[in-house]
Short mmCIF file of C-alpha atoms in Angstrom, two decimals:
data_model
loop_
_atom_site.label_atom_id
_atom_site.label_comp_id
_atom_site.label_asym_id
_atom_site.label_seq_id
_atom_site.Cartn_x
_atom_site.Cartn_y
_atom_site.Cartn_z
CA MET A 1 -8.02 25.38 -28.22
CA ALA A 2 -10.86 23.90 -30.31
CA ARG A 3 -9.23 20.43 -30.43
CA THR A 4 -10.68 18.07 -27.38
CA PRO A 5 -7.91 19.22 -24.39
CA SER A 6 -5.68 16.54 -22.80
CA ILE A 7 -6.63 16.60 -18.89
CA GLY A 8 -4.31 14.95 -16.41
CA ILE A 9 -5.68 14.21 -12.53
CA ILE A 10 -3.43 14.04 -9.38
CA GLY A 11 -5.30 11.90 -6.78
CA ALA A 12 -8.03 9.62 -6.43
CA GLY A 13 -9.90 11.16 -3.41
CA PHE A 14 -13.31 12.92 -3.96
CA SER A 15 -11.48 15.70 -5.81
CA GLY A 16 -9.75 14.04 -8.36
CA MET A 17 -13.11 11.47 -8.56
CA SER A 18 -15.53 14.53 -8.62
CA ALA A 19 -13.33 16.32 -11.45
CA PHE A 20 -13.40 13.20 -13.22
CA MET A 21 -16.88 12.74 -13.64
CA GLU A 22 -17.74 16.27 -14.27
CA ILE A 23 -14.97 16.05 -17.16
CA LYS A 24 -16.86 13.08 -18.55
CA LYS A 25 -19.75 14.20 -18.18
CA GLN A 26 -19.44 18.14 -19.62
CA LEU A 27 -16.85 17.11 -22.48
CA GLY A 28 -17.69 13.45 -23.24
CA ILE A 29 -13.80 12.55 -22.96
CA TYR A 30 -11.99 10.31 -20.16
CA PRO A 31 -9.38 12.23 -18.00
CA ARG A 32 -5.78 10.39 -17.47
CA MET A 33 -6.08 10.31 -13.48
CA PHE A 34 -2.58 9.60 -10.94
CA ASP A 35 -2.47 8.38 -7.46
CA ALA A 36 0.31 6.53 -5.32
CA ASN A 37 -2.19 4.72 -3.44
CA ASP A 38 -3.18 1.18 -4.95
CA ASP A 39 -7.20 2.38 -4.80
CA VAL A 40 -9.42 5.22 -5.02
CA GLY A 41 -10.58 6.98 -1.81
CA GLY A 42 -7.49 9.21 -0.93
CA THR A 43 -7.92 9.65 2.82
CA TRP A 44 -10.96 7.46 3.08
CA LEU A 45 -8.30 4.95 2.27
CA VAL A 46 -5.51 5.66 3.67
CA ASN A 47 -7.56 6.41 7.45
CA SER A 48 -8.51 3.03 8.66
CA TYR A 49 -7.51 3.67 12.55
CA PRO A 50 -10.72 2.77 15.44
CA SER A 51 -13.92 3.94 14.76
CA CYS A 52 -12.85 5.98 11.52
CA ALA A 53 -16.27 8.13 10.55
CA CYS A 54 -17.16 11.10 8.63
CA ASP A 55 -18.28 14.03 10.79
CA ILE A 56 -20.94 15.47 8.38
CA PRO A 57 -24.18 13.20 7.57
CA SER A 58 -23.19 10.94 4.38
CA GLY A 59 -26.68 12.18 2.80
CA LEU A 60 -24.40 15.68 1.88
CA TYR A 61 -20.81 14.14 2.38
CA SER A 62 -21.41 12.46 -1.08
CA PHE A 63 -21.12 13.23 -4.66
CA SER A 64 -24.62 15.21 -5.51
CA GLY A 65 -24.95 13.59 -8.74
CA GLU A 66 -24.41 10.11 -6.97
CA PRO A 67 -27.10 10.45 -4.18
CA ASN A 68 -26.68 6.94 -1.99
CA PRO A 69 -30.19 5.50 -0.97
CA ASP A 70 -28.00 2.56 1.00
CA TRP A 71 -26.15 3.83 3.92
CA THR A 72 -26.38 2.55 7.32
CA TYR A 73 -26.16 5.64 9.57
CA THR A 74 -26.49 8.74 9.27
CA TYR A 75 -22.52 9.41 10.11
CA SER A 76 -21.18 7.24 8.00
CA HIS A 77 -17.91 5.11 8.87
CA GLN A 78 -14.53 4.98 6.95
CA PRO A 79 -15.12 1.17 5.07
CA GLU A 80 -18.73 2.22 4.02
CA ILE A 81 -17.54 5.43 2.77
CA LEU A 82 -14.61 3.68 0.91
CA GLU A 83 -16.98 1.10 -0.94
CA TYR A 84 -19.39 4.42 -1.98
CA MET A 85 -16.52 5.71 -3.75
CA ARG A 86 -14.99 2.52 -5.26
CA SER A 87 -18.87 1.91 -6.22
CA VAL A 88 -18.73 5.40 -8.33
CA ALA A 89 -15.34 4.25 -9.85
CA ARG A 90 -16.51 1.02 -11.23
CA LYS A 91 -19.70 2.82 -13.05
CA HIS A 92 -18.03 6.10 -14.23
CA LYS A 93 -14.75 3.83 -15.40
CA MET A 94 -12.28 5.31 -13.19
CA TYR A 95 -10.59 2.28 -13.05
CA GLU A 96 -9.71 1.71 -16.09
CA HIS A 97 -8.39 5.35 -16.82
CA THR A 98 -6.39 5.61 -13.78
CA SER A 99 -2.47 4.58 -12.89
CA PHE A 100 -2.29 3.30 -9.25
CA GLY A 101 0.96 2.94 -7.52
CA THR A 102 1.97 5.79 -9.12
CA SER A 103 4.36 8.46 -7.66
CA VAL A 104 4.06 12.10 -9.93
CA HIS A 105 7.22 13.35 -9.18
CA GLN A 106 7.59 16.39 -10.88
CA VAL A 107 4.81 18.82 -13.57
CA THR A 108 6.08 21.34 -15.32
CA TRP A 109 4.62 24.14 -17.95
CA ILE A 110 6.48 23.97 -21.00
CA GLU A 111 6.00 27.36 -22.79
CA GLU A 112 6.55 26.22 -26.04
CA ARG A 113 3.86 23.57 -26.00
CA LYS A 114 1.61 25.30 -24.07
CA GLN A 115 1.32 21.88 -21.87
CA TYR A 116 2.10 20.65 -18.62
CA LYS A 117 5.18 17.86 -18.75
CA VAL A 118 4.49 15.19 -16.36
CA ASP A 119 7.07 13.20 -14.68
CA TYR A 120 5.76 10.01 -12.66
CA SER A 121 7.49 6.60 -11.99
CA ASP A 122 5.74 3.38 -11.14
CA ARG A 123 6.21 2.00 -7.31
CA SER A 124 7.15 -1.33 -8.76
CA ASP A 125 10.15 0.41 -10.51
CA PRO A 126 10.57 3.93 -9.19
CA ASN A 127 13.88 4.30 -11.09
CA VAL A 128 12.15 4.64 -14.68
CA ILE A 129 10.82 7.78 -14.88
CA THR A 130 7.49 8.32 -17.61
CA THR A 131 6.87 11.50 -19.15
CA GLU A 132 3.23 12.47 -20.47
CA TYR A 133 2.07 15.62 -21.75
CA PHE A 134 -1.35 17.47 -20.73
CA ASP A 135 -3.02 20.68 -21.86
CA ILE A 136 -4.83 20.96 -18.62
CA MET A 137 -4.16 19.41 -14.91
CA PHE A 138 -6.18 19.14 -11.96
CA ALA A 139 -4.20 19.01 -8.40
CA GLY A 140 -6.89 16.97 -6.33
CA LEU A 141 -4.45 16.08 -3.29
CA GLY A 142 -6.51 17.20 -0.58
CA PRO A 143 -4.56 19.07 2.53
CA LEU A 144 -5.41 16.18 5.07
CA ARG A 145 -3.00 13.90 3.15
CA ILE A 146 0.92 14.00 5.04
CA PRO A 147 1.21 13.10 8.62
CA HIS A 148 2.20 15.94 10.84
CA VAL A 149 4.79 14.27 13.24
CA PRO A 150 6.94 16.28 16.21
CA GLU A 151 10.35 15.93 16.20
CA GLN A 152 9.84 15.43 19.99
CA PHE A 153 8.21 12.27 19.46
CA LYS A 154 10.55 10.64 16.94
CA SER A 155 12.67 9.86 19.84
CA PHE A 156 10.09 7.35 21.38
CA THR A 157 11.48 3.94 21.45
CA GLY A 158 8.17 1.58 22.06
CA THR A 159 5.82 1.27 19.22
CA SER A 160 4.74 4.30 17.84
CA VAL A 161 1.70 4.74 15.63
CA HIS A 162 0.21 7.78 13.67
CA THR A 163 -3.85 7.32 13.13
CA THR A 164 -3.50 8.03 9.61
CA GLU A 165 -0.76 5.46 8.98
CA TRP A 166 -2.89 2.80 11.21
CA ASP A 167 -1.06 -0.64 11.93
CA PRO A 168 -3.86 -3.01 12.65
CA SER A 169 -1.66 -5.86 13.62
CA ILE A 170 -0.64 -3.81 17.04
CA ASP A 171 -1.68 -5.54 19.81
CA PHE A 172 -3.04 -2.86 22.00
CA ASN A 173 -4.63 -5.60 25.26
CA ASN A 174 -3.12 -5.02 28.34
CA LYS A 175 -0.63 -2.08 27.72
CA VAL A 176 -0.03 1.61 28.55
CA VAL A 177 -1.13 3.40 25.97
CA ALA A 178 -0.38 6.81 25.49
CA VAL A 179 -2.31 9.30 22.65
CA ILE A 180 -1.06 12.90 21.56
CA GLY A 181 -3.79 15.03 20.66
CA ASN A 182 -7.45 15.46 20.95
CA GLY A 183 -8.25 16.27 17.11
CA ALA A 184 -11.05 13.58 15.41
CA SER A 185 -8.73 10.84 14.95
CA ALA A 186 -8.77 10.84 18.67
CA VAL A 187 -11.89 11.48 19.67
CA GLN A 188 -12.98 8.78 17.34
CA ALA A 189 -10.13 6.21 18.44
CA ILE A 190 -9.90 6.36 22.07
CA PRO A 191 -13.16 5.03 23.11
CA ASP A 192 -12.23 1.41 21.36
CA LEU A 193 -8.40 1.95 22.10
CA GLN A 194 -9.53 2.93 26.39
CA LYS A 195 -11.66 -0.81 26.35
CA GLN A 196 -8.39 -2.42 25.29
CA ALA A 197 -5.50 -0.71 27.09
CA LYS A 198 -4.34 -1.85 30.98
CA HIS A 199 -4.15 2.18 31.00
CA LEU A 200 -4.51 4.84 28.13
CA VAL A 201 -3.11 8.55 29.14
CA SER A 202 -4.96 11.23 26.93
CA TYR A 203 -2.45 14.64 26.03
CA GLN A 204 -4.14 17.42 25.21
CA ARG A 205 -2.08 20.81 24.86
CA SER A 206 -5.77 22.07 25.02
CA ALA A 207 -9.45 20.75 25.20
CA THR A 208 -11.82 20.47 22.22
CA TRP A 209 -15.55 21.11 21.94
CA ILE A 210 -17.58 18.09 21.96
CA ALA A 211 -20.75 17.61 20.69
CA SER A 212 -22.98 14.94 19.92
CA ARG A 213 -23.63 13.21 17.06
CA TYR A 214 -27.18 12.14 17.36
CA GLN A 215 -25.77 9.00 15.32
CA PHE A 216 -29.09 7.37 13.65
CA LYS A 217 -29.26 4.02 11.87
CA TYR A 218 -31.65 4.18 8.58
CA PRO A 219 -34.65 1.59 8.95
CA ARG A 220 -35.15 -0.70 5.83
CA ILE A 221 -38.47 0.92 5.08
CA LEU A 222 -36.64 4.54 4.84
CA LYS A 223 -34.01 3.34 2.46
CA PHE A 224 -36.81 1.48 0.70
CA LEU A 225 -38.31 5.08 0.21
CA PHE A 226 -35.08 6.78 -0.96
CA THR A 227 -34.40 4.08 -3.80
CA TRP A 228 -37.78 4.51 -5.18
CA PHE A 229 -38.59 8.27 -5.08
CA PRO A 230 -34.94 9.68 -5.04
CA ILE A 231 -36.61 13.27 -4.55
CA LEU A 232 -36.53 12.13 -1.16
CA LEU A 233 -33.14 11.49 -1.09
CA ARG A 234 -32.70 15.18 -2.58
CA PHE A 235 -34.68 16.73 -0.33
CA GLN A 236 -32.63 15.55 2.89
CA ARG A 237 -29.73 16.23 0.95
CA TYR A 238 -31.12 20.14 0.48
CA LEU A 239 -32.66 19.88 4.18
CA LEU A 240 -29.08 18.97 5.80
CA TYR A 241 -27.48 21.85 3.63
CA VAL A 242 -29.61 24.46 4.74
CA ILE A 243 -28.92 23.03 8.50
CA HIS A 244 -25.45 23.46 8.38
CA GLU A 245 -25.58 26.96 6.12
CA LEU A 246 -27.72 28.42 9.33
CA THR A 247 -24.48 27.30 11.65
CA PHE A 248 -22.75 29.83 9.66
CA PRO A 249 -23.43 32.81 11.97
CA LEU A 250 -22.00 31.18 14.63
CA PHE A 251 -18.51 31.28 13.03
CA LYS A 252 -18.76 34.19 11.37
CA PHE A 253 -19.50 36.37 14.31
CA SER A 254 -17.46 35.39 17.61
CA SER A 255 -18.74 38.00 19.85
CA SER A 256 -22.51 37.39 19.36
CA PHE A 257 -25.17 36.48 21.57
CA PHE A 258 -25.69 33.66 19.51
CA ALA A 259 -22.09 32.50 19.22
CA LYS A 260 -22.26 33.22 23.60
CA PHE A 261 -25.36 31.12 23.84
CA VAL A 262 -24.08 28.33 21.86
CA ARG A 263 -20.81 27.91 24.14
CA TRP A 264 -23.13 27.98 26.93
CA LEU A 265 -25.33 25.32 25.42
CA PHE A 266 -21.86 23.03 24.75
CA ALA A 267 -20.22 23.33 28.44
CA PHE A 268 -23.72 22.56 29.65
CA GLU A 269 -24.01 19.42 27.55
CA MET A 270 -20.23 18.14 27.95
CA ARG A 271 -20.54 18.41 32.12
CA GLN A 272 -23.83 16.63 31.98
CA ARG A 273 -22.31 13.68 30.09
CA LEU A 274 -19.64 13.49 33.04
CA LYS A 275 -21.69 13.73 35.35
CA LYS A 276 -23.76 10.97 34.24
CA CYS A 277 -20.35 9.23 34.38
CA GLY A 278 -19.85 10.25 38.18
CA ARG A 279 -16.59 12.87 36.66
CA GLU A 280 -17.94 16.02 37.16
CA ASP A 281 -14.50 16.91 38.22
CA LEU A 282 -13.18 16.60 34.12
CA ALA A 283 -15.83 19.43 33.25
CA PRO A 284 -13.25 22.38 34.19
CA VAL A 285 -10.25 20.20 32.37
CA LEU A 286 -12.04 19.55 29.33
CA THR A 287 -14.06 22.27 29.07
CA PRO A 288 -12.12 24.58 26.25
CA LYS A 289 -11.49 28.28 26.89
CA TYR A 290 -11.80 29.55 23.09
CA ALA A 291 -15.13 29.72 21.24
CA VAL A 292 -16.76 27.37 19.71
CA GLY A 293 -16.13 26.59 16.08
CA CYS A 294 -12.47 28.21 16.27
CA LYS A 295 -10.92 24.61 15.76
CA ARG A 296 -12.82 22.08 14.39
CA ILE A 297 -15.69 20.49 16.30
CA ALA A 298 -15.13 17.12 17.51
CA ARG A 299 -18.41 15.12 17.25
CA SER A 300 -18.68 11.64 19.50
CA GLU A 301 -21.26 10.34 22.28
CA LEU A 302 -18.16 8.47 23.54
CA PHE A 303 -15.06 10.61 23.87
CA LEU A 304 -16.18 11.77 26.99
CA GLU A 305 -17.66 8.83 28.72
CA ALA A 306 -14.17 7.04 27.83
CA LEU A 307 -12.02 9.23 29.52
CA ALA A 308 -14.12 9.27 32.27
CA GLN A 309 -13.53 5.87 33.13
CA PRO A 310 -11.19 4.38 35.58
CA ASN A 311 -8.24 3.39 33.23
CA VAL A 312 -7.86 6.68 32.06
CA SER A 313 -6.09 9.93 32.64
CA VAL A 314 -6.31 13.34 31.03
CA LYS A 315 -3.06 15.24 30.60
CA MET A 316 -3.64 19.04 30.04
CA GLY A 317 -0.53 21.26 28.66
CA HIS A 318 2.63 20.10 27.38
CA ILE A 319 4.99 17.43 26.74
CA THR A 320 8.26 18.28 27.76
CA LYS A 321 10.53 15.76 26.40
CA VAL A 322 10.74 11.70 25.41
CA GLU A 323 13.05 9.57 26.98
CA GLY A 324 13.25 6.16 25.62
CA GLN A 325 9.82 5.12 26.19
CA THR A 326 8.95 7.40 29.17
CA ILE A 327 6.90 10.91 28.47
CA HIS A 328 7.32 13.77 31.17
CA HIS A 329 5.11 16.52 31.38
CA ASP A 330 4.91 19.88 32.22
CA ASP A 331 2.92 18.77 35.91
CA GLY A 332 5.84 16.62 36.63
CA SER A 333 4.68 13.33 35.78
CA ALA A 334 6.70 10.85 33.95
CA ILE A 335 4.55 8.17 32.04
CA GLU A 336 6.16 4.83 31.03
CA ALA A 337 4.02 4.24 27.59
CA ASP A 338 4.17 0.84 25.61
CA ILE A 339 2.65 2.27 22.45
CA LEU A 340 2.47 5.89 21.40
CA VAL A 341 -0.75 6.86 19.32
CA LEU A 342 -0.14 10.15 17.44
CA SER A 343 -3.15 12.12 16.88
CA THR A 344 -1.29 15.47 15.44
CA GLY A 345 -2.55 16.11 12.38
CA PHE A 346 -1.38 16.82 9.30
CA GLU A 347 1.24 19.18 7.34
CA VAL A 348 -1.53 21.48 6.23
CA SER A 349 0.53 23.99 4.59
CA GLY A 350 3.17 21.73 3.10
CA PHE A 351 0.13 19.80 1.52
CA LEU A 352 2.24 18.76 -2.02
CA GLY A 353 4.55 17.24 -0.17
CA ASN A 354 7.65 16.20 -2.57
CA LEU A 355 5.64 16.75 -5.40
CA LYS A 356 6.71 20.17 -7.62
CA ILE A 357 4.68 21.84 -9.74
CA TYR A 358 6.16 24.51 -12.02
CA GLY A 359 4.70 27.01 -13.65
CA ARG A 360 5.88 29.91 -16.25
CA ASN A 361 9.03 31.62 -14.95
CA ASN A 362 10.23 28.58 -13.21
CA VAL A 363 8.10 29.76 -9.90
CA GLU A 364 7.47 26.45 -7.96
CA LEU A 365 3.94 26.46 -6.27
CA ASN A 366 5.03 24.34 -2.67
CA SER A 367 8.11 27.31 -2.39
CA LEU A 368 5.72 30.40 -3.53
CA TRP A 369 3.44 29.21 -0.71
CA GLY A 370 6.26 28.20 1.67
CA ALA A 371 8.00 31.35 2.73
CA GLY A 372 5.58 32.67 5.24
CA ASP A 373 3.60 34.58 3.19
CA TYR A 374 -0.25 34.50 2.63
CA PRO A 375 -0.95 31.59 0.12
CA ARG A 376 -2.55 33.57 -2.61
CA THR A 377 -5.17 32.33 -5.49
CA TYR A 378 -7.57 33.15 -7.67
CA LYS A 379 -11.35 32.07 -6.77
CA THR A 380 -9.72 29.47 -4.59
CA THR A 381 -8.47 27.48 -7.68
CA ASN A 382 -6.54 29.04 -10.02
CA VAL A 383 -2.65 30.75 -9.34
CA HIS A 384 -0.60 33.10 -11.81
CA ASN A 385 1.96 31.86 -13.11
CA PHE A 386 0.47 28.65 -13.31
CA PRO A 387 -2.03 28.53 -16.87
CA ASN A 388 -4.22 25.39 -17.23
CA PHE A 389 -3.77 24.48 -13.62
CA PHE A 390 -7.04 23.86 -11.29
CA LEU A 391 -6.01 23.33 -7.59
CA LEU A 392 -8.90 21.83 -5.53
CA LEU A 393 -9.60 21.98 -1.82
CA GLY A 394 -6.35 24.17 -1.79
CA PRO A 395 -6.00 27.46 0.34
CA ASN A 396 -9.46 29.35 1.00
CA SER A 397 -11.70 26.23 0.08
CA GLY A 398 -12.18 24.36 3.21
CA LEU A 399 -15.16 24.74 5.71
CA GLY A 400 -15.59 24.45 9.22
CA HIS A 401 -19.53 24.15 9.11
CA ASN A 402 -20.45 22.55 6.32
CA SER A 403 -19.67 19.93 3.73
CA VAL A 404 -16.08 20.24 1.73
CA ILE A 405 -18.05 17.71 -0.98
CA LEU A 406 -20.32 21.09 -2.03
CA MET A 407 -17.16 23.13 -2.21
CA ILE A 408 -15.26 20.60 -4.52
CA GLU A 409 -18.02 20.27 -6.68
CA THR A 410 -18.74 24.27 -7.09
CA GLN A 411 -14.37 24.25 -7.97
CA VAL A 412 -14.84 21.58 -10.29
CA ARG A 413 -17.86 23.32 -12.55
CA TYR A 414 -15.73 26.62 -12.18
CA ALA A 415 -13.34 24.87 -13.77
CA LEU A 416 -15.19 23.56 -16.21
CA SER A 417 -16.51 26.64 -17.48
CA CYS A 418 -12.93 27.82 -18.17
CA ILE A 419 -12.14 24.98 -20.26
CA LYS A 420 -15.14 25.50 -21.99
CA TYR A 421 -14.47 29.38 -23.21
CA MET A 422 -11.09 28.53 -24.13
CA MET A 423 -12.61 25.69 -26.66
CA ARG A 424 -15.03 27.60 -27.67
CA ASN A 425 -12.32 30.89 -28.54
CA ASN A 426 -9.49 28.51 -29.64
CA VAL A 427 -7.62 30.10 -26.36
CA GLN A 428 -4.53 27.97 -25.72
CA ALA A 429 -4.33 28.55 -22.38
CA ILE A 430 -5.35 31.37 -19.28
CA GLU A 431 -4.11 32.22 -16.03
CA PRO A 432 -5.43 34.25 -13.56
CA LYS A 433 -3.70 38.46 -13.87
CA LEU A 434 -1.45 38.92 -10.91
CA ALA A 435 -4.03 41.68 -10.09
CA SER A 436 -6.59 39.87 -10.16
CA GLN A 437 -5.42 37.64 -7.85
CA ASP A 438 -4.24 40.18 -5.46
CA GLN A 439 -7.53 41.77 -5.36
CA PHE A 440 -9.08 38.24 -4.21
CA ALA A 441 -6.32 37.25 -1.76
CA ASP A 442 -6.64 40.96 -0.02
CA ASN A 443 -10.60 40.39 0.03
CA MET A 444 -10.04 36.86 1.74
CA VAL A 445 -7.74 38.16 3.90
CA LYS A 446 -10.38 41.50 4.92
CA ARG A 447 -13.09 38.84 5.19
CA MET A 448 -11.43 36.44 7.22
CA LYS A 449 -11.59 39.61 10.52
CA GLY A 450 -13.73 39.09 13.34
CA THR A 451 -14.43 35.60 12.58
CA THR A 452 -14.43 32.54 15.23
CA TRP A 453 -11.45 30.95 13.35
CA LEU A 454 -9.51 34.08 13.91
CA ASN A 455 -10.46 35.86 16.87
CA GLY A 456 -11.80 32.63 18.91
CA GLY A 457 -8.80 32.61 21.37
CA CYS A 458 -7.13 29.21 19.48
CA THR A 459 -4.09 28.30 17.47
CA SER A 460 -5.25 25.53 15.26
CA TYR A 461 -4.22 24.08 11.30
CA TYR A 462 -6.43 26.43 9.58
CA LYS A 463 -4.17 29.39 10.64
CA LYS A 464 -0.88 30.52 9.27
CA ASP A 465 1.12 33.68 11.58
CA ASP A 466 -2.29 35.73 11.37
CA PHE A 467 -3.71 34.83 8.74
CA VAL A 468 -6.57 31.80 8.63
CA PHE A 469 -5.60 30.28 5.37
CA ALA A 470 -7.49 26.93 5.05
CA LEU A 471 -10.83 27.90 5.48
CA TRP A 472 -13.52 29.65 2.71
CA PRO A 473 -14.69 32.90 5.13
CA SER A 474 -18.19 32.79 3.95
CA SER A 475 -21.06 30.26 3.61
CA VAL A 476 -21.13 27.98 0.56
CA THR A 477 -23.99 29.78 -1.09
CA ALA A 478 -21.59 32.59 -1.09
CA PHE A 479 -18.66 30.66 -2.22
CA TRP A 480 -21.05 29.21 -5.34
CA LEU A 481 -21.82 32.78 -5.85
CA GLU A 482 -18.64 33.35 -6.12
CA MET A 483 -17.50 31.25 -8.33
CA LYS A 484 -18.19 32.38 -11.76
CA PHE A 485 -15.85 32.90 -14.69
CA LYS A 486 -14.84 36.37 -15.50
CA LYS A 487 -12.57 36.47 -18.58
CA ASN A 488 -11.49 39.79 -18.06
CA ASP A 489 -9.91 38.31 -14.75
CA PHE A 490 -7.49 36.30 -17.20
CA ILE A 491 -4.42 36.65 -19.18
CA HIS A 492 -5.33 34.79 -22.48
CA TYR A 493 -2.92 32.82 -24.79
CA LYS A 494 -3.66 31.80 -28.31
#
């Protein structure tokens, strides 16, 4: 591959955009990007439910090469994050090199050409399939993409909406609203919905740990200093990184004194907040019985206060059935709701959705990982039988304690080291050896043992059967050290 390679990227969220910028910077070429939506942004474009925001400080949840001195708050809301991503896309000419409103149906490795064949169609004419070929493919689809809708709620005959497919035309005023779930989207949306609803019922299978964000609005003087003294912005990012890295022992050692102390601290703060609202009786109900961090910690200074309001009921346990607009609970209650809000998460294990990606020997990626087996990768980014294929934010690359943007950028830089090696050595394609992949995957399973995510006493989207497949089992620093290109771990195709 002495010539300049052709590179395709699927997805125009943080992952795809990060790959685009680094390819342009290091190789001096513009890759071709595809996205099913009408704009860049990925999850920050499609998620627009009330008060949608990031739970990682924006000084850290942003591109390292594109620091922003103008964030309004420490924890930015969806519209501001999306506008930031649009401004970065305009600066780097991504719009000119991206096909929006495009459904990529199939990606197939063609052995004779040593290229990937990409079949896609435009939304305006879905029956017309267009084909292009690329030497290298990046998949930046993101795991939090396809909404999970439990079968039992599909029979609800009233108005129903999933938080990731929000309909702003729905009128919640003076309505009985049932919210299913207590993940990040429910925690953020309920305080707004509570103010509009006649009555709101929060259905939770189990409680979730809530921490205050300590939201901070940046004063103009600080923005001025960030703008004219960029080193201060860099220092803030580094400081935030170190602070978040120092929380990792909480997740790594679930039975440590530190973990037990943090659990007591969280429970104390939650009780005090409910007591201040006159609803200390809710504390035993809303305090989780599992370790802090076993599920993703939800950050809000409004959620508990909203649940304490007189027009809110909390139902802890299981919904037994849904008949028409009536929701039956295992406590024997039956509530007729006007609107059903599903905060039921995503299909994380099948995040490729209808997209078919075929490698050598006609191996299909989703099928490879859909048989109940542990989703094996090499360094979270390569997959055996898929030459020149780089997966961003796939198995074992999510985080529970820090910004995933750090993980994405590390994966992209690793991918570029692979590509530059091929270009220097006239190698057409590389793929990880099966033995290298198995060694890495087995190490992931081993390193996850004893962690809060595996042994914290909860069920979460991090887990599949007895494995935690969604998260990196160590610190971001350890990930950076791990992601070094080792040519002997790869099969080379000349």
